[in-house]
Short mmCIF file of C-alpha atoms in Angstrom, two decimals:
data_model
loop_
_atom_site.label_atom_id
_atom_site.label_comp_id
_atom_site.label_asym_id
_atom_site.label_seq_id
_atom_site.Cartn_x
_atom_site.Cartn_y
_atom_site.Cartn_z
CA GLY A 1 83.01 179.31 58.46
CA MET A 2 84.51 175.82 58.86
CA VAL A 3 88.06 177.16 58.89
CA HIS A 4 87.10 179.66 61.57
CA LEU A 5 85.41 176.92 63.63
CA ALA A 6 88.46 174.69 63.26
CA SER A 7 90.73 177.44 64.55
CA VAL A 8 88.37 178.07 67.48
CA PHE A 9 88.47 174.38 68.38
CA ALA A 10 92.25 174.35 68.09
CA LEU A 11 92.46 177.31 70.47
CA LEU A 12 90.01 175.62 72.87
CA ALA A 13 92.12 172.46 72.82
CA LEU A 14 95.23 174.49 73.64
CA ALA A 15 93.40 176.33 76.42
CA CYS A 16 92.32 173.00 77.91
CA ALA A 17 95.87 171.67 77.72
CA ALA A 18 97.14 174.80 79.44
CA SER A 19 94.55 174.58 82.23
CA HIS A 20 95.49 170.92 82.86
CA ASN A 21 99.24 171.21 82.94
CA LYS A 22 100.53 167.77 83.98
CA PHE A 23 104.25 168.51 83.55
CA GLY A 24 106.32 168.23 86.72
CA ILE A 25 109.69 167.40 88.25
CA GLY A 26 111.16 166.35 91.61
CA ALA A 27 113.40 168.87 93.39
CA TYR A 28 114.88 167.58 96.64
CA VAL A 29 116.55 169.18 99.65
CA ASP A 30 118.46 166.07 100.72
CA VAL A 31 120.58 165.71 97.59
CA ASP A 32 124.05 167.15 97.06
CA GLY A 33 122.81 169.84 94.72
CA PRO A 34 122.37 173.60 95.03
CA PRO A 35 119.92 174.92 97.66
CA ILE A 36 116.27 174.34 96.81
CA ALA A 37 115.81 178.13 96.42
CA GLN A 38 118.17 177.97 93.42
CA GLN A 39 116.58 174.81 92.01
CA LEU A 40 112.95 175.98 91.96
CA PRO A 41 113.26 178.71 89.28
CA ILE A 42 114.98 176.12 87.03
CA ALA A 43 112.12 173.70 87.79
CA SER A 44 109.53 176.39 87.05
CA ALA A 45 111.06 177.15 83.63
CA LEU A 46 110.75 173.44 82.84
CA VAL A 47 107.22 172.62 84.04
CA GLY A 48 105.48 175.92 83.28
CA GLU A 49 102.52 177.61 84.90
CA TRP A 50 100.98 175.47 87.67
CA GLY A 51 103.06 172.47 86.70
CA PHE A 52 103.98 170.13 89.55
CA VAL A 53 107.04 169.89 91.77
CA THR A 54 107.68 167.10 94.26
CA LEU A 55 109.26 168.60 97.38
CA TRP A 56 110.71 166.62 100.28
CA CYS A 57 110.27 167.71 103.91
CA PRO A 58 112.12 164.99 105.87
CA GLU A 59 111.47 166.24 109.38
CA VAL A 60 108.50 164.76 111.26
CA HIS A 61 109.11 162.99 114.59
CA LEU A 62 107.16 162.66 117.85
CA GLN A 63 108.06 166.18 119.04
CA THR A 64 107.27 168.00 115.76
CA THR A 65 105.01 171.00 116.34
CA ALA A 66 105.08 172.69 112.91
CA PRO A 67 106.84 172.57 109.53
CA SER A 68 110.42 173.83 109.43
CA THR A 69 111.17 177.27 108.01
CA ASP A 70 113.02 175.53 105.13
CA CYS A 71 109.99 173.43 104.22
CA LEU A 72 107.66 176.45 104.41
CA ALA A 73 110.06 178.53 102.31
CA ALA A 74 110.20 175.87 99.57
CA ILE A 75 106.40 175.54 99.40
CA GLY A 76 105.96 179.33 99.48
CA GLN A 77 108.51 179.80 96.71
CA ALA A 78 106.85 177.08 94.59
CA TYR A 79 103.55 178.94 94.89
CA ALA A 80 105.20 182.30 94.16
CA LEU A 81 106.61 180.73 90.96
CA LYS A 82 103.10 179.44 90.06
CA MET A 83 103.90 175.77 90.63
CA THR A 84 101.81 173.05 92.30
CA PRO A 85 103.73 171.52 95.23
CA VAL A 86 103.50 167.79 95.92
CA VAL A 87 105.00 167.48 99.39
CA ARG A 88 106.50 164.20 100.55
CA ILE A 89 106.46 164.29 104.35
CA GLY A 90 108.65 161.92 106.30
CA HIS A 91 111.19 161.18 108.98
CA PRO A 92 114.42 163.15 109.48
CA PRO A 93 117.45 161.30 108.06
CA GLU A 94 119.03 160.92 111.51
CA ASP A 95 115.85 159.35 112.92
CA SER A 96 114.92 156.76 110.30
CA CYS A 97 113.16 154.27 112.56
CA ILE A 98 109.47 155.18 112.20
CA ARG A 99 108.34 151.96 113.90
CA CYS A 100 110.44 152.91 116.96
CA GLN A 101 108.01 155.81 117.47
CA SER A 102 104.92 153.61 117.82
CA ASP A 103 102.93 153.69 121.09
CA ASP A 104 103.11 149.90 121.47
CA THR A 105 105.74 147.15 121.31
CA MET A 106 103.96 145.54 118.31
CA HIS A 107 104.51 148.71 116.23
CA LEU A 108 100.82 148.87 115.29
CA ASN A 109 99.63 151.92 117.29
CA TYR A 110 100.82 155.29 115.96
CA THR A 111 98.48 157.67 117.79
CA SER A 112 101.25 159.98 119.05
CA LEU A 113 103.25 160.09 115.82
CA ALA A 114 100.06 160.65 113.81
CA GLN A 115 99.35 163.73 115.95
CA ALA A 116 102.81 165.07 115.05
CA TYR A 117 102.00 164.66 111.34
CA ALA A 118 98.68 166.44 111.95
CA ARG A 119 100.48 169.34 113.68
CA PHE A 120 102.85 169.54 110.71
CA VAL A 121 99.93 169.69 108.25
CA GLU A 122 98.13 172.37 110.29
CA GLY A 123 101.18 174.60 109.80
CA LEU A 124 101.28 174.32 106.00
CA PRO A 125 100.18 177.18 103.75
CA LEU A 126 97.05 176.75 101.66
CA PRO A 127 97.30 177.23 97.89
CA PRO A 128 96.89 180.88 96.84
CA PRO A 129 93.42 181.81 95.47
CA GLU A 130 94.64 181.75 91.85
CA ALA A 131 96.08 178.21 92.14
CA PRO A 132 94.05 175.70 90.09
CA ASN A 133 95.18 172.69 92.13
CA PRO A 134 95.05 171.62 95.78
CA LEU A 135 98.16 171.03 97.91
CA TYR A 136 99.15 167.37 97.50
CA LEU A 137 100.73 165.53 100.46
CA MET A 138 102.24 162.06 100.74
CA VAL A 139 103.13 160.28 103.97
CA GLY A 140 106.56 158.66 103.65
CA ASN A 141 108.31 157.00 100.74
CA GLU A 142 108.89 153.47 99.40
CA PRO A 143 108.57 151.58 102.73
CA ASN A 144 109.02 148.30 100.80
CA VAL A 145 112.68 149.27 100.25
CA CYS A 146 114.40 148.34 103.53
CA GLY A 147 116.20 151.61 104.35
CA GLU A 148 112.90 153.52 104.27
CA TRP A 149 111.25 151.43 107.04
CA GLN A 150 114.19 150.85 109.32
CA CYS A 151 114.22 148.29 112.13
CA THR A 152 117.01 148.46 114.69
CA GLU A 153 117.02 145.15 116.57
CA GLY A 154 120.40 144.11 115.16
CA SER A 155 121.98 142.22 112.27
CA ASN A 156 120.77 138.85 113.63
CA VAL A 157 117.10 139.94 113.34
CA THR A 158 115.19 139.89 110.04
CA ILE A 159 111.59 140.99 109.55
CA SER A 160 109.40 139.87 106.67
CA ALA A 161 107.87 142.22 104.12
CA LYS A 162 104.45 141.02 105.29
CA GLN A 163 105.21 142.19 108.85
CA ILE A 164 106.58 145.49 107.53
CA ALA A 165 103.45 145.98 105.39
CA THR A 166 101.27 145.38 108.46
CA GLU A 167 103.23 148.01 110.43
CA VAL A 168 103.22 150.46 107.49
CA ALA A 169 99.46 149.97 107.04
CA ALA A 170 98.89 150.84 110.70
CA PHE A 171 101.17 153.90 110.50
CA GLU A 172 99.40 155.15 107.38
CA LEU A 173 95.93 154.46 108.82
CA TYR A 174 96.62 156.45 112.02
CA THR A 175 98.48 159.24 110.21
CA MET A 176 96.00 159.77 107.38
CA GLN A 177 93.06 159.68 109.79
CA ALA A 178 94.76 162.35 111.93
CA VAL A 179 95.56 164.51 108.89
CA ARG A 180 91.98 164.24 107.64
CA ARG A 181 90.73 165.54 111.01
CA THR A 182 92.79 168.75 110.74
CA ALA A 183 91.15 172.10 110.00
CA LYS A 184 93.64 172.51 107.13
CA TYR A 185 92.39 169.33 105.45
CA GLY A 186 88.84 170.43 106.18
CA THR A 187 89.26 173.45 103.91
CA GLY A 188 89.05 171.11 100.91
CA ALA A 189 92.31 172.49 99.50
CA VAL A 190 94.54 169.61 100.67
CA ARG A 191 94.87 166.04 99.34
CA ILE A 192 96.55 163.21 101.25
CA ALA A 193 98.03 159.90 100.09
CA PRO A 194 100.03 157.04 101.59
CA SER A 195 103.65 156.36 100.61
CA PRO A 196 104.45 155.67 96.99
CA LEU A 197 105.89 152.16 96.70
CA GLY A 198 108.97 150.96 94.86
CA ILE A 199 107.80 148.86 91.88
CA VAL A 200 110.21 146.27 93.30
CA GLY A 201 110.96 145.84 97.00
CA PHE A 202 112.52 143.31 99.36
CA SER A 203 110.74 140.28 100.79
CA SER A 204 112.53 140.73 104.13
CA CYS A 205 114.79 143.28 105.84
CA VAL A 206 117.73 142.96 108.21
CA CYS A 207 117.47 145.17 111.31
CA CYS A 208 120.83 146.91 111.23
CA PRO A 209 120.76 150.53 110.07
CA GLY A 210 123.63 151.34 107.75
CA CYS A 211 124.87 147.79 107.44
CA THR A 212 125.02 145.92 104.14
CA PRO A 213 122.71 142.97 104.71
CA GLY A 214 123.97 140.85 101.82
CA THR A 215 121.69 139.63 99.05
CA LEU A 216 118.03 139.91 99.94
CA ALA A 217 115.21 138.32 97.95
CA VAL A 218 112.97 140.74 96.11
CA GLN A 219 109.26 140.88 95.39
CA PRO A 220 106.99 143.11 93.27
CA GLY A 221 105.67 146.29 94.88
CA THR A 222 102.16 144.96 94.21
CA ALA A 223 102.81 142.06 96.64
CA PHE A 224 103.63 144.56 99.42
CA LEU A 225 100.59 146.63 98.43
CA ALA A 226 98.37 143.54 98.63
CA ASP A 227 99.60 142.99 102.21
CA ILE A 228 98.78 146.61 103.14
CA VAL A 229 95.30 146.33 101.60
CA ALA A 230 94.66 143.01 103.37
CA SER A 231 95.77 144.47 106.71
CA GLN A 232 94.07 147.89 106.52
CA PRO A 233 91.81 148.18 103.45
CA ALA A 234 90.72 151.69 104.50
CA VAL A 235 94.18 153.15 103.79
CA TYR A 236 93.65 153.07 100.03
CA ARG A 237 89.90 152.51 99.74
CA GLU A 238 88.71 155.27 102.09
CA LEU A 239 91.57 157.56 103.19
CA ALA A 240 93.72 158.01 100.07
CA ASP A 241 92.73 160.92 97.83
CA PHE A 242 95.15 159.79 95.12
CA LEU A 243 97.67 157.06 94.34
CA PRO A 244 101.31 158.24 94.24
CA ALA A 245 103.29 156.09 91.79
CA HIS A 246 106.91 155.44 90.80
CA PRO A 247 106.56 153.83 87.34
CA TYR A 248 110.19 153.30 86.42
CA PRO A 249 111.01 151.57 83.11
CA CYS A 250 111.04 147.80 83.37
CA GLU A 251 110.16 145.04 80.89
CA ARG A 252 108.89 142.50 83.41
CA ILE A 253 108.52 142.46 87.21
CA VAL A 254 109.13 138.93 88.46
CA ASP A 255 108.72 137.66 92.01
CA GLY A 256 112.12 136.66 93.44
CA THR A 257 114.04 138.23 90.56
CA GLY A 258 112.72 141.79 90.48
CA CYS A 259 112.84 143.97 87.41
CA ILE A 260 113.97 142.33 84.19
CA GLY A 261 114.95 144.88 81.56
CA TRP A 262 115.52 147.87 83.87
CA ASN A 263 115.87 151.09 81.82
CA ALA A 264 114.51 149.42 78.68
CA PRO A 265 113.20 151.88 76.07
CA GLU A 266 109.61 153.10 76.30
CA PRO A 267 107.84 150.59 74.01
CA GLN A 268 109.43 147.59 75.77
CA ALA A 269 109.16 148.95 79.32
CA LEU A 270 105.36 149.19 79.61
CA ALA A 271 105.16 146.80 82.59
CA GLY A 272 107.09 149.35 84.65
CA LEU A 273 105.82 152.52 82.98
CA THR A 274 102.16 151.63 83.62
CA GLU A 275 102.74 149.80 86.93
CA TYR A 276 100.09 152.02 88.58
CA GLU A 277 97.47 150.01 86.64
CA ALA A 278 98.60 146.85 88.48
CA GLU A 279 98.49 148.77 91.80
CA LEU A 280 94.95 150.01 91.14
CA ALA A 281 93.88 146.43 90.32
CA VAL A 282 95.24 145.28 93.71
CA ILE A 283 93.50 148.14 95.53
CA GLY A 284 90.24 147.40 93.74
CA THR A 285 89.25 151.11 93.70
CA GLN A 286 89.87 153.69 91.00
CA LEU A 287 91.96 156.60 92.31
CA PRO A 288 93.57 159.54 90.53
CA VAL A 289 97.26 158.82 89.96
CA LEU A 290 100.10 161.25 90.65
CA ILE A 291 103.44 160.06 89.27
CA THR A 292 105.93 161.32 91.85
CA GLU A 293 109.07 159.60 90.51
CA ALA A 294 109.90 158.22 87.06
CA GLY A 295 112.66 158.32 84.49
CA TRP A 296 115.64 156.62 82.93
CA SER A 297 119.13 156.31 84.41
CA GLN A 298 122.38 154.82 83.09
CA VAL A 299 121.32 155.34 79.46
CA ALA A 300 122.65 157.83 76.90
CA PRO A 301 121.31 161.37 77.52
CA ALA A 302 119.54 161.41 74.13
CA ALA A 303 117.84 158.07 74.96
CA ALA A 304 116.66 159.36 78.35
CA ALA A 305 115.13 162.37 76.60
CA ALA A 306 113.46 160.36 73.81
CA ASN A 307 112.05 157.77 76.21
CA MET A 308 110.65 160.42 78.55
CA ALA A 309 109.04 162.31 75.64
CA ALA A 310 107.52 159.06 74.31
CA SER A 311 106.15 158.11 77.76
CA LEU A 312 104.64 161.56 78.29
CA GLN A 313 103.02 161.59 74.85
CA GLN A 314 101.97 157.94 74.56
CA LEU A 315 101.12 156.99 78.15
CA TRP A 316 100.83 159.74 80.71
CA LEU A 317 99.64 163.14 79.44
CA ASN A 318 96.65 161.68 77.60
CA ASN A 319 95.52 159.45 80.49
CA SER A 320 92.69 161.32 82.24
CA GLN A 321 93.33 159.38 85.46
CA ILE A 322 96.84 160.85 85.78
CA ILE A 323 96.94 164.22 87.60
CA GLY A 324 100.60 165.04 86.99
CA VAL A 325 104.05 163.60 86.29
CA CYS A 326 107.07 164.50 88.48
CA PRO A 327 110.10 162.55 87.24
CA PHE A 328 113.18 161.95 89.37
CA LEU A 329 115.01 164.37 89.54
CA LEU A 330 116.03 167.92 88.70
CA MET A 331 119.61 167.86 90.05
CA GLY A 332 122.05 166.41 92.58
CA LYS A 333 125.65 165.25 92.10
CA MET A 334 125.24 161.62 93.15
CA TYR A 335 122.13 161.17 91.02
CA GLU A 336 123.82 162.99 88.16
CA SER A 337 126.57 160.34 88.21
CA LEU A 338 123.83 157.67 88.00
CA GLY A 339 122.17 159.44 85.08
CA PHE A 340 118.95 160.54 86.82
CA ALA A 341 119.57 164.31 86.84
CA TRP A 342 117.88 166.63 84.33
CA VAL A 343 120.30 169.50 85.03
CA ALA A 344 124.06 169.11 85.55
CA SER A 345 125.90 170.56 88.57
CA ASN A 346 127.29 173.29 86.32
CA LEU A 347 123.62 174.17 85.53
CA THR A 348 123.74 172.80 81.97
CA ARG A 349 120.24 171.69 80.97
CA LEU A 350 120.50 168.09 79.80
CA PRO A 351 118.58 166.78 76.76
CA VAL A 352 115.73 165.33 78.87
CA TYR A 353 115.15 168.84 80.30
CA THR A 354 115.23 170.71 76.99
CA THR A 355 113.17 168.07 75.14
CA THR A 356 110.47 167.97 77.82
CA GLN A 357 110.40 171.76 78.09
CA ALA A 358 109.98 172.01 74.28
CA LEU A 359 107.12 169.48 74.45
CA ARG A 360 105.35 171.62 77.07
CA CYS A 361 105.80 174.74 74.95
CA ALA A 362 104.57 172.96 71.82
CA MET A 363 101.36 172.19 73.75
CA GLY A 364 100.81 175.89 74.38
CA ILE A 365 101.31 175.70 78.13
CA PRO A 366 102.73 179.05 79.33
CA PRO A 367 105.21 180.59 79.68
CA ALA A 368 106.69 180.49 76.18
CA CYS A 369 110.13 178.90 75.80
#
């Protein structure tokens, strides 16, 4: 009897693991890799049934009326492959000044741009009936890293991180409010979040797109987050359905210095790998966490694999607050040269891919390896 019960419980545990598949990966259109249509089957084989994939639709501007056919195709293919899309929505690369699209000279009123984001969301497909998860959306990316919140006044103008955070807070407030008013959001099958933040950002930015501004002082992402929360507390406390996080490995995050011990191994890098805990403390509200970037770069392939496996097993998969984990990134030549890629340009699966895939299979999450 006891043996039978034990086997029943083991099967139940496996079934639970399979129904809460947290494995994921980022697959991006704007990298110098193969087309996203070729990347997604490789992603699907990694993350398994209803695992997560971060997709990037960099295309919203004031005139946007609907998602592009490319964006819709990627989301549709992810669903056809039984994956859970996490869609990062943002500006087109050639139009990187979001603040230039405000309705006021102070860059604090984003009514018109927010409507464009709402129109984009209204055009997205809902998850198919068999999907266990909602469609996850994020507005923008790492605005505390200068290039992602571009100002254009010229190389003699610098804006402080506090000012940027105030502008970002306004943009996110208007945009998330508009998205939440859409019929698509009203179905209950969509979740919205503000931009994930870099765990380290700059304390000021020079207003010259494409120029190299010299050495800028850095500050922790939590300092920027505190400025957003102080300016518009509703962004995280009322409007965010989840917290998107980029917990990269780092031993200590020090104001003015940044990350000390970047790419340190898992046991030493907990300050970075659990940085979402510090963000939640700043917000002062518990939110589900979706890790939308993570991973090691510029370390030996075997070390990247071992550290990722350790983080998944010790920190992330067993944390009930974490919805899913989408490391950076499946493939792309530039990122491959930096050591981020999980699959080489010649389609060789690197150790971090095969090790993580084996971990998923060992947990009984279909399909079999």
